[in-house]
PDB file of C-alpha atoms and ligand atoms in Angstrom:
ATOM      1  CA  MET A   1      85.965 106.768  96.859  1.00 44.00           C
ATOM      2  CA  ALA A   2      87.052 103.096  97.386  1.00 43.00           C
ATOM      3  CA  TRP A   3      83.717 101.675  97.070  1.00 48.00           C
ATOM      4  CA  THR A   4      84.440 102.371  92.846  1.00 61.00           C
ATOM      5  CA  CYS A   5      87.544 100.359  93.572  1.00 82.00           C
ATOM      6  CA  SER A   6      85.815  96.853  95.247  1.00 90.00           C
ATOM      7  CA  GLY A   7      84.530  94.345  93.188  1.00 93.00           C
ATOM      8  CA  LYS A   8      82.502  91.376  93.034  1.00 95.00           C
ATOM      9  CA  THR A   9      85.628  89.341  91.726  1.00 97.00           C
ATOM     10  CA  ASN A  10      89.412  89.535  90.990  1.00 98.00           C
ATOM     11  CA  VAL A  11      89.213  90.899  87.499  1.00 98.00           C
ATOM     12  CA  GLU A  12      85.892  93.507  88.321  1.00 97.00           C
ATOM     13  CA  LEU A  13      88.659  94.312  90.779  1.00 97.00           C
ATOM     14  CA  VAL A  14      91.604  95.257  88.727  1.00 97.00           C
ATOM     15  CA  LEU A  15      89.723  96.622  85.829  1.00 97.00           C
ATOM     16  CA  ASN A  16      87.512  99.416  88.358  1.00 95.00           C
ATOM     17  CA  MET A  17      90.665 100.467  89.782  1.00 96.00           C
ATOM     18  CA  ALA A  18      92.718 100.917  85.704  1.00 96.00           C
ATOM     19  CA  ARG A  19      88.731 103.037  85.237  1.00 95.00           C
ATOM     20  CA  ALA A  20      89.348 105.392  88.122  1.00 94.00           C
ATOM     21  CA  GLY A  21      92.654 105.770  86.721  1.00 94.00           C
ATOM     22  CA  LEU A  22      94.592 104.420  89.565  1.00 93.00           C
ATOM     23  CA  LEU A  23      96.083 101.607  86.930  1.00 95.00           C
ATOM     24  CA  SER A  24      97.110 101.928  83.025  1.00 95.00           C
ATOM     25  CA  ASN A  25     100.285  99.932  82.617  1.00 98.00           C
ATOM     26  CA  THR A  26      99.069  97.235  80.526  1.00 97.00           C
ATOM     27  CA  ARG A  27     101.659  94.437  81.072  1.00 97.00           C
ATOM     28  CA  VAL A  28     101.172  95.647  84.358  1.00 98.00           C
ATOM     29  CA  LEU A  29      96.890  95.316  84.605  1.00 98.00           C
ATOM     30  CA  GLU A  30      96.843  91.877  83.104  1.00 97.00           C
ATOM     31  CA  ALA A  31      99.362  90.865  85.294  1.00 97.00           C
ATOM     32  CA  MET A  32      97.292  91.189  88.180  1.00 98.00           C
ATOM     33  CA  LYS A  33      94.178  89.834  86.262  1.00 98.00           C
ATOM     34  CA  ALA A  34      96.398  86.913  86.435  1.00 97.00           C
ATOM     35  CA  THR A  35      96.866  86.971  90.366  1.00 98.00           C
ATOM     36  CA  ASP A  36      93.626  85.798  91.896  1.00 98.00           C
ATOM     37  CA  ARG A  37      94.076  87.903  95.169  1.00 98.00           C
ATOM     38  CA  ALA A  38      91.211  85.684  97.039  1.00 98.00           C
ATOM     39  CA  LYS A  39      94.335  82.601  97.027  1.00 98.00           C
ATOM     40  CA  TYR A  40      96.417  85.780  99.493  1.00 98.00           C
ATOM     41  CA  MET A  41      94.031  86.240 102.201  1.00 98.00           C
ATOM     42  CA  ARG A  42      93.450  84.349 105.902  1.00 97.00           C
ATOM     43  CA  PRO A  43      89.658  82.937 105.743  1.00 97.00           C
ATOM     44  CA  ALA A  44      88.312  84.803 108.781  1.00 95.00           C
ATOM     45  CA  SER A  45      89.466  88.038 105.918  1.00 95.00           C
ATOM     46  CA  ALA A  46      88.703  86.785 102.094  1.00 95.00           C
ATOM     47  CA  ARG A  47      84.951  88.110 101.734  1.00 95.00           C
ATOM     48  CA  TYR A  48      86.829  91.537 101.767  1.00 96.00           C
ATOM     49  CA  ALA A  49      89.874  89.848  99.384  1.00 97.00           C
ATOM     50  CA  TYR A  50      88.381  92.381  95.828  1.00 97.00           C
ATOM     51  CA  ASP A  51      87.921  95.536  98.656  1.00 96.00           C
ATOM     52  CA  ASP A  52      91.254  97.849  97.469  1.00 95.00           C
ATOM     53  CA  SER A  53      92.193  97.740 101.530  1.00 94.00           C
ATOM     54  CA  PRO A  54      94.750  96.641 103.562  1.00 95.00           C
ATOM     55  CA  GLN A  55      94.388  93.348 105.550  1.00 96.00           C
ATOM     56  CA  SER A  56      95.893  91.378 108.213  1.00 95.00           C
ATOM     57  CA  ILE A  57      97.918  88.140 107.485  1.00 97.00           C
ATOM     58  CA  GLY A  58      98.718  87.282 111.589  1.00 95.00           C
ATOM     59  CA  HIS A  59     101.598  87.670 112.860  1.00 95.00           C
ATOM     60  CA  GLY A  60     101.507  91.911 113.231  1.00 93.00           C
ATOM     61  CA  ALA A  61     101.658  91.181 109.241  1.00 96.00           C
ATOM     62  CA  THR A  62      98.823  92.643 106.355  1.00 96.00           C
ATOM     63  CA  ILE A  63      98.990  92.420 103.000  1.00 97.00           C
ATOM     64  CA  SER A  64      98.589  95.672 101.262  1.00 95.00           C
ATOM     65  CA  ALA A  65      96.030  97.741  99.535  1.00 95.00           C
ATOM     66  CA  PRO A  66      95.256  96.182  95.819  1.00 97.00           C
ATOM     67  CA  HIS A  67      96.573  99.611  94.315  1.00 95.00           C
ATOM     68  CA  MET A  68      98.919  99.701  96.454  1.00 96.00           C
ATOM     69  CA  HIS A  69      99.969  96.678  93.981  1.00 97.00           C
ATOM     70  CA  ALA A  70      99.244  99.074  91.823  1.00 97.00           C
ATOM     71  CA  HIS A  71     101.464 101.919  92.006  1.00 97.00           C
ATOM     72  CA  THR A  72     104.030  99.863  93.145  1.00 97.00           C
ATOM     73  CA  LEU A  73     104.629  97.652  89.587  1.00 98.00           C
ATOM     74  CA  GLU A  74     104.366 100.197  87.662  1.00 98.00           C
ATOM     75  CA  ALA A  75     107.363 102.706  88.825  1.00 98.00           C
ATOM     76  CA  LEU A  76     109.140  99.375  88.944  1.00 98.00           C
ATOM     77  CA  GLU A  77     107.594  97.820  84.998  1.00 98.00           C
ATOM     78  CA  PRO A  78     110.112  99.324  83.664  1.00 98.00           C
ATOM     79  CA  PHE A  79     112.174  96.578  85.022  1.00 98.00           C
ATOM     80  CA  LEU A  80     110.745  93.861  84.966  1.00 97.00           C
ATOM     81  CA  GLN A  81     110.660  92.589  81.821  1.00 95.00           C
ATOM     82  CA  PRO A  82     111.175  89.183  80.880  1.00 92.00           C
ATOM     83  CA  GLY A  83     114.274  88.158  82.253  1.00 90.00           C
ATOM     84  CA  ALA A  84     114.954  90.137  84.622  1.00 94.00           C
ATOM     85  CA  ARG A  85     115.532  89.426  87.444  1.00 95.00           C
ATOM     86  CA  ALA A  86     113.300  91.145  91.516  1.00 97.00           C
ATOM     87  CA  LEU A  87     113.520  90.746  94.720  1.00 98.00           C
ATOM     88  CA  ASP A  88     110.095  92.241  97.372  1.00 98.00           C
ATOM     89  CA  VAL A  89     111.559  91.820 100.861  1.00 98.00           C
ATOM     90  CA  GLY A  90     108.726  90.734 103.397  1.00 98.00           C
ATOM     91  CA  SER A  91     106.822  89.728 100.802  1.00 98.00           C
ATOM     92  CA  GLY A  92     104.372  88.405 103.267  1.00 98.00           C
ATOM     93  CA  SER A  93     101.083  86.769 101.103  1.00 98.00           C
ATOM     94  CA  GLY A  94     103.352  86.457  98.289  1.00 98.00           C
ATOM     95  CA  VAL A  95     101.461  89.149  96.232  1.00 98.00           C
ATOM     96  CA  VAL A  96     103.254  91.425  95.128  1.00 98.00           C
ATOM     97  CA  CYS A  97     106.033  88.328  93.614  1.00 97.00           C
ATOM     98  CA  ALA A  98     103.882  86.324  91.535  1.00 97.00           C
ATOM     99  CA  CYS A  99     102.809  89.584  89.413  1.00 98.00           C
ATOM    100  CA  MET A 100     105.828  90.061  89.752  1.00 97.00           C
ATOM    101  CA  ALA A 101     107.155  86.206  88.400  1.00 96.00           C
ATOM    102  CA  ARG A 102     103.682  86.861  85.477  1.00 95.00           C
ATOM    103  CA  LEU A 103     106.085  90.012  84.238  1.00 95.00           C
ATOM    104  CA  ILE A 104     109.706  88.881  84.090  1.00 93.00           C
ATOM    105  CA  GLY A 105     109.845  85.419  83.363  1.00 82.00           C
ATOM    106  CA  GLY A 106     107.371  82.944  81.529  1.00 58.00           C
ATOM    107  CA  ALA A 107     107.678  79.104  81.360  1.00 51.00           C
ATOM    108  CA  ASP A 108     108.508  80.705  77.327  1.00 47.00           C
ATOM    109  CA  THR A 109     110.955  83.813  78.470  1.00 47.00           C
ATOM    110  CA  GLY A 110     113.019  81.757  80.430  1.00 49.00           C
ATOM    111  CA  THR A 111     115.707  82.795  83.015  1.00 56.00           C
ATOM    112  CA  GLY A 112     114.388  85.433  85.017  1.00 68.00           C
ATOM    113  CA  ALA A 113     113.991  84.617  88.741  1.00 91.00           C
ATOM    114  CA  VAL A 114     111.842  86.525  91.849  1.00 96.00           C
ATOM    115  CA  VAL A 115     113.246  86.524  95.388  1.00 96.00           C
ATOM    116  CA  GLY A 116     111.273  87.736  98.218  1.00 97.00           C
ATOM    117  CA  ILE A 117     112.720  87.949 101.526  1.00 98.00           C
ATOM    118  CA  GLU A 118     110.233  87.605 104.649  1.00 98.00           C
ATOM    119  CA  HIS A 119     111.092  86.862 108.646  1.00 98.00           C
ATOM    120  CA  VAL A 120     108.052  84.814 109.617  1.00 98.00           C
ATOM    121  CA  PRO A 121     108.792  81.150 109.406  1.00 98.00           C
ATOM    122  CA  GLU A 122     105.285  81.266 108.375  1.00 98.00           C
ATOM    123  CA  LEU A 123     104.309  84.025 106.590  1.00 98.00           C
ATOM    124  CA  VAL A 124     107.458  82.184 104.232  1.00 98.00           C
ATOM    125  CA  GLU A 125     105.606  78.818 104.218  1.00 98.00           C
ATOM    126  CA  TRP A 126     102.144  79.991 103.665  1.00 98.00           C
ATOM    127  CA  SER A 127     103.223  82.588 100.982  1.00 98.00           C
ATOM    128  CA  ARG A 128     104.953  79.430  99.097  1.00 97.00           C
ATOM    129  CA  GLU A 129     101.340  77.609  99.622  1.00 98.00           C
ATOM    130  CA  ASN A 130      99.191  80.664  98.109  1.00 98.00           C
ATOM    131  CA  VAL A 131     101.430  80.886  94.990  1.00 96.00           C
ATOM    132  CA  VAL A 132     101.058  77.385  93.526  1.00 96.00           C
ATOM    133  CA  LYS A 133      97.938  77.884  94.505  1.00 97.00           C
ATOM    134  CA  ASP A 134      97.460  80.757  92.489  1.00 96.00           C
ATOM    135  CA  GLY A 135      98.225  78.635  89.629  1.00 94.00           C
ATOM    136  CA  LEU A 136     102.319  79.542  89.508  1.00 93.00           C
ATOM    137  CA  ASP A 137     105.102  76.530  88.815  1.00 90.00           C
ATOM    138  CA  ALA A 138     106.736  76.420  92.497  1.00 88.00           C
ATOM    139  CA  SER A 139     109.987  76.785  91.196  1.00 89.00           C
ATOM    140  CA  ARG A 140     109.358  80.377  89.361  1.00 90.00           C
ATOM    141  CA  VAL A 141     109.021  81.995  93.090  1.00 94.00           C
ATOM    142  CA  THR A 142     112.100  81.901  95.608  1.00 94.00           C
ATOM    143  CA  PHE A 143     110.337  82.578  99.359  1.00 96.00           C
ATOM    144  CA  ILE A 144     113.593  82.852 101.502  1.00 96.00           C
ATOM    145  CA  CYS A 145     113.197  83.783 105.422  1.00 98.00           C
ATOM    146  CA  GLY A 146     115.371  86.049 106.711  1.00 98.00           C
ATOM    147  CA  ASP A 147     116.244  89.982 107.407  1.00 98.00           C
ATOM    148  CA  GLY A 148     114.866  91.477 104.544  1.00 98.00           C
ATOM    149  CA  ARG A 149     117.462  94.524 105.753  1.00 98.00           C
ATOM    150  CA  LYS A 150     119.890  92.714 104.026  1.00 97.00           C
ATOM    151  CA  GLY A 151     118.457  91.676 101.531  1.00 97.00           C
ATOM    152  CA  TYR A 152     119.132  88.500  99.889  1.00 96.00           C
ATOM    153  CA  PRO A 153     123.139  89.469  97.627  1.00 96.00           C
ATOM    154  CA  SER A 154     123.566  85.442  96.070  1.00 93.00           C
ATOM    155  CA  SER A 155     121.271  85.618  93.707  1.00 94.00           C
ATOM    156  CA  GLY A 156     122.128  89.570  93.253  1.00 95.00           C
ATOM    157  CA  PRO A 157     122.111  92.731  91.369  1.00 96.00           C
ATOM    158  CA  TYR A 158     118.505  92.686  90.874  1.00 97.00           C
ATOM    159  CA  ASP A 159     117.302  95.306  88.147  1.00 97.00           C
ATOM    160  CA  ALA A 160     113.769  95.258  90.660  1.00 98.00           C
ATOM    161  CA  ILE A 161     113.653  95.856  94.292  1.00 98.00           C
ATOM    162  CA  HIS A 162     110.268  96.871  96.444  1.00 98.00           C
ATOM    163  CA  VAL A 163     110.241  97.357  99.999  1.00 98.00           C
ATOM    164  CA  GLY A 164     107.121  96.352 101.216  1.00 97.00           C
ATOM    165  CA  ALA A 165     107.783  97.016 104.987  1.00 96.00           C
ATOM    166  CA  ALA A 166     108.978 101.559 106.017  1.00 96.00           C
ATOM    167  CA  ALA A 167     112.489 101.029 106.632  1.00 96.00           C
ATOM    168  CA  PRO A 168     113.318 103.858 109.811  1.00 95.00           C
ATOM    169  CA  SER A 169     116.006 105.018 105.953  1.00 93.00           C
ATOM    170  CA  LEU A 170     117.280 103.382 102.901  1.00 93.00           C
ATOM    171  CA  CYS A 171     119.217 100.879 103.106  1.00 95.00           C
ATOM    172  CA  ASP A 172     122.011 100.722 102.010  1.00 96.00           C
ATOM    173  CA  ASP A 173     122.538  97.106 101.318  1.00 98.00           C
ATOM    174  CA  LEU A 174     119.393  97.529  99.138  1.00 98.00           C
ATOM    175  CA  VAL A 175     120.629  99.994  97.642  1.00 98.00           C
ATOM    176  CA  ASP A 176     124.438  97.250  97.037  1.00 98.00           C
ATOM    177  CA  GLN A 177     122.442  95.379  95.476  1.00 98.00           C
ATOM    178  CA  LEU A 178     120.419  96.655  92.639  1.00 98.00           C
ATOM    179  CA  LYS A 179     122.151  96.050  89.592  1.00 98.00           C
ATOM    180  CA  ALA A 180     123.162  98.874  86.833  1.00 98.00           C
ATOM    181  CA  PRO A 181     120.643  99.816  85.942  1.00 98.00           C
ATOM    182  CA  GLY A 182     117.824  99.040  87.864  1.00 98.00           C
ATOM    183  CA  ARG A 183     115.299  99.948  90.002  1.00 98.00           C
ATOM    184  CA  MET A 184     113.761 100.620  93.927  1.00 98.00           C
ATOM    185  CA  PHE A 185     110.683 101.997  95.169  1.00 98.00           C
ATOM    186  CA  ILE A 186     110.854 101.862  99.141  1.00 98.00           C
ATOM    187  CA  PRO A 187     108.794 103.328 101.701  1.00 97.00           C
ATOM    188  CA  VAL A 188     110.854 104.501 104.404  1.00 97.00           C
ATOM    189  CA  GLY A 189     110.352 106.752 107.007  1.00 95.00           C
ATOM    190  CA  THR A 190     108.533 106.049 110.562  1.00 90.00           C
ATOM    191  CA  ASP A 191     105.572 108.329 112.226  1.00 89.00           C
ATOM    192  CA  THR A 192     105.400 109.415 108.741  1.00 93.00           C
ATOM    193  CA  GLN A 193     106.296 107.760 105.627  1.00 95.00           C
ATOM    194  CA  GLU A 194     107.409 108.098 101.396  1.00 97.00           C
ATOM    195  CA  VAL A 195     107.837 105.781  99.114  1.00 97.00           C
ATOM    196  CA  VAL A 196     111.170 106.334  97.803  1.00 98.00           C
ATOM    197  CA  GLN A 197     112.109 105.485  94.567  1.00 98.00           C
ATOM    198  CA  VAL A 198     116.228 104.543  93.938  1.00 98.00           C
ATOM    199  CA  ASP A 199     117.304 104.612  90.408  1.00 98.00           C
ATOM    200  CA  LYS A 200     120.963 103.427  90.035  1.00 98.00           C
ATOM    201  CA  ASP A 201     121.797 104.069  86.017  1.00 98.00           C
ATOM    202  CA  ALA A 202     123.764 101.860  82.965  1.00 98.00           C
ATOM    203  CA  GLU A 203     127.239 103.465  84.845  1.00 98.00           C
ATOM    204  CA  GLY A 204     126.029 103.202  88.393  1.00 98.00           C
ATOM    205  CA  ASN A 205     124.956 106.794  89.776  1.00 98.00           C
ATOM    206  CA  VAL A 206     122.800 106.605  92.367  1.00 98.00           C
ATOM    207  CA  THR A 207     119.777 109.178  92.969  1.00 98.00           C
ATOM    208  CA  LYS A 208     115.846 109.442  94.798  1.00 98.00           C
ATOM    209  CA  LYS A 209     113.171 111.006  94.173  1.00 98.00           C
ATOM    210  CA  THR A 210     110.456 110.713  97.039  1.00 97.00           C
ATOM    211  CA  LEU A 211     106.616 109.958  94.871  1.00 96.00           C
ATOM    212  CA  PHE A 212     102.973 110.241  97.731  1.00 94.00           C
ATOM    213  CA  GLY A 213     103.057 108.723 101.159  1.00 94.00           C
ATOM    214  CA  VAL A 214     101.616 105.728 102.737  1.00 93.00           C
ATOM    215  CA  MET A 215     101.168 103.775 105.650  1.00 91.00           C
ATOM    216  CA  TYR A 216     102.984 100.730 105.699  1.00 92.00           C
ATOM    217  CA  VAL A 217     103.977  98.024 108.392  1.00 91.00           C
ATOM    218  CA  PRO A 218     107.939  98.996 109.648  1.00 94.00           C
ATOM    219  CA  LEU A 219     110.534  96.611 108.698  1.00 96.00           C
ATOM    220  CA  THR A 220     112.679  95.414 111.538  1.00 95.00           C
ATOM    221  CA  GLU A 221     113.269  93.340 114.263  1.00 95.00           C
ATOM    222  CA  LEU A 222     111.228  90.302 113.850  1.00 96.00           C
ATOM    223  CA  ASP A 223     110.460  90.058 118.110  1.00 94.00           C
ATOM    224  CA  LYS A 224     109.974  93.777 117.870  1.00 93.00           C
ATOM    225  CA  GLN A 225     107.299  93.136 114.996  1.00 93.00           C
ATOM    226  CA  LEU A 226     105.561  90.111 117.074  1.00 91.00           C
ATOM    227  CA  ASN A 227     105.448  92.182 120.112  1.00 88.00           C
ATOM    228  CA  SER A 228     104.195  95.076 118.719  1.00 79.00           C
ATOM    229  CA  GLY A 229     100.058  93.851 119.207  1.00 68.00           C
ATOM    230  CA  ARG A 230      99.686  97.219 116.643  1.00 54.00           C
ATOM    231  CA  TYR A 231      98.746  95.892 113.726  1.00 45.00           C
ATOM    232  CA  SER A 232      97.423  91.948 114.247  1.00 37.00           C
TER     233      SER A 232
HETATM  234  N1  SAH B 301     103.778  93.596  99.700  1.00 70.66           N
HETATM  235  C1  SAH B 301     103.152  92.409 101.133  1.00 70.66           C
HETATM  236  C2  SAH B 301     103.264  93.684 102.190  1.00 70.66           C
HETATM  237  C3  SAH B 301     103.648  92.546 103.834  1.00 70.66           C
HETATM  238  S1  SAH B 301     102.879  93.611 105.017  1.00 70.66           S
HETATM  239  C4  SAH B 301     102.083  92.155 101.877  1.00 70.66           C
HETATM  240  O1  SAH B 301     100.793  92.721 100.799  1.00 70.66           O
HETATM  241  O2  SAH B 301     101.761  90.796 101.196  1.00 70.66           O
HETATM  242  C5  SAH B 301     105.582  93.807 105.804  1.00 70.66           C
HETATM  243  C6  SAH B 301     106.224  92.595 105.401  1.00 70.66           C
HETATM  244  O3  SAH B 301     107.681  92.426 105.759  1.00 70.66           O
HETATM  245  C7  SAH B 301     104.880  91.378 107.050  1.00 70.66           C
HETATM  246  O4  SAH B 301     104.908  90.566 106.355  1.00 70.66           O
HETATM  247  C8  SAH B 301     106.123  91.436 107.799  1.00 70.66           C
HETATM  248  O5  SAH B 301     106.726  90.292 108.114  1.00 70.66           O
HETATM  249  C9  SAH B 301     107.922  91.656 106.435  1.00 70.66           C
HETATM  250  N2  SAH B 301     108.714  92.808 107.638  1.00 70.66           N
HETATM  251  C10 SAH B 301     108.920  93.424 107.692  1.00 70.66           C
HETATM  252  N3  SAH B 301     110.570  93.192 108.670  1.00 70.66           N
HETATM  253  C11 SAH B 301     111.433  92.999 107.948  1.00 70.66           C
HETATM  254  C12 SAH B 301     112.586  92.514 107.985  1.00 70.66           C
HETATM  255  N4  SAH B 301     113.647  92.684 108.904  1.00 70.66           N
HETATM  256  N5  SAH B 301     111.952  91.099 106.832  1.00 70.66           N
HETATM  257  C13 SAH B 301     111.744  90.492 105.979  1.00 70.66           C
HETATM  258  N6  SAH B 301     111.034  90.856 106.552  1.00 70.66           N
HETATM  259  C14 SAH B 301     110.669  91.609 107.328  1.00 70.66           C
END
């Protein structure tokens, strides 16, 4: 079925995902159409920019498959409204941050803020360049180099948190940094992984819902990732 979701252009890829039922929210569709995946690819895999598959971005990391970005953004969309604050943990190429920025704040909506936290310094630098190449004002996404498992409390609490790598267990620090109400999308597990949607209600009560099985790179220590040789 993957062939139905490729495209010759970014817009074609996104529309094909919508036709295949992988994407239905109009705001997410528009944000993904505006965020050209080719701007977030390494030259060696540029020809796969509009394929619905993950691709290596070096340093043991991958840019996730577009349908995973669609699922993430659709799950978080109610919390990615104009003016919201969002955190992307393991921001890698920066592509999810760019979509989040397009969902939560434009020049006219003002106060929304996106923070991407990534532990590979080279990826942090590269993602900063990517969002600018993709036409976003650099001030709309703040990329931080650090251990995403601890989150980034000084810019929180966050309406929405996306974790782009699989955590061995739910990260309490990230749950703490969710606003009430707020939502987190986090893959959890090692050999087998599942996406868990964590909701915090207006009173601060936390509930968890398992969404589906996935296979992500691990949320881990930097040296383990660089020495794993598994994904590069
Ligand atoms: N959403 C990103 C996913 C990148 S892959 C994209 O589509 O481009 C997951 C990322 O998590 C990698 O870039 C990896 O370097 C990063 N990562 C893994 N463990 C981390 C940690 N403890 N802190 C911060 N980033 C981490």
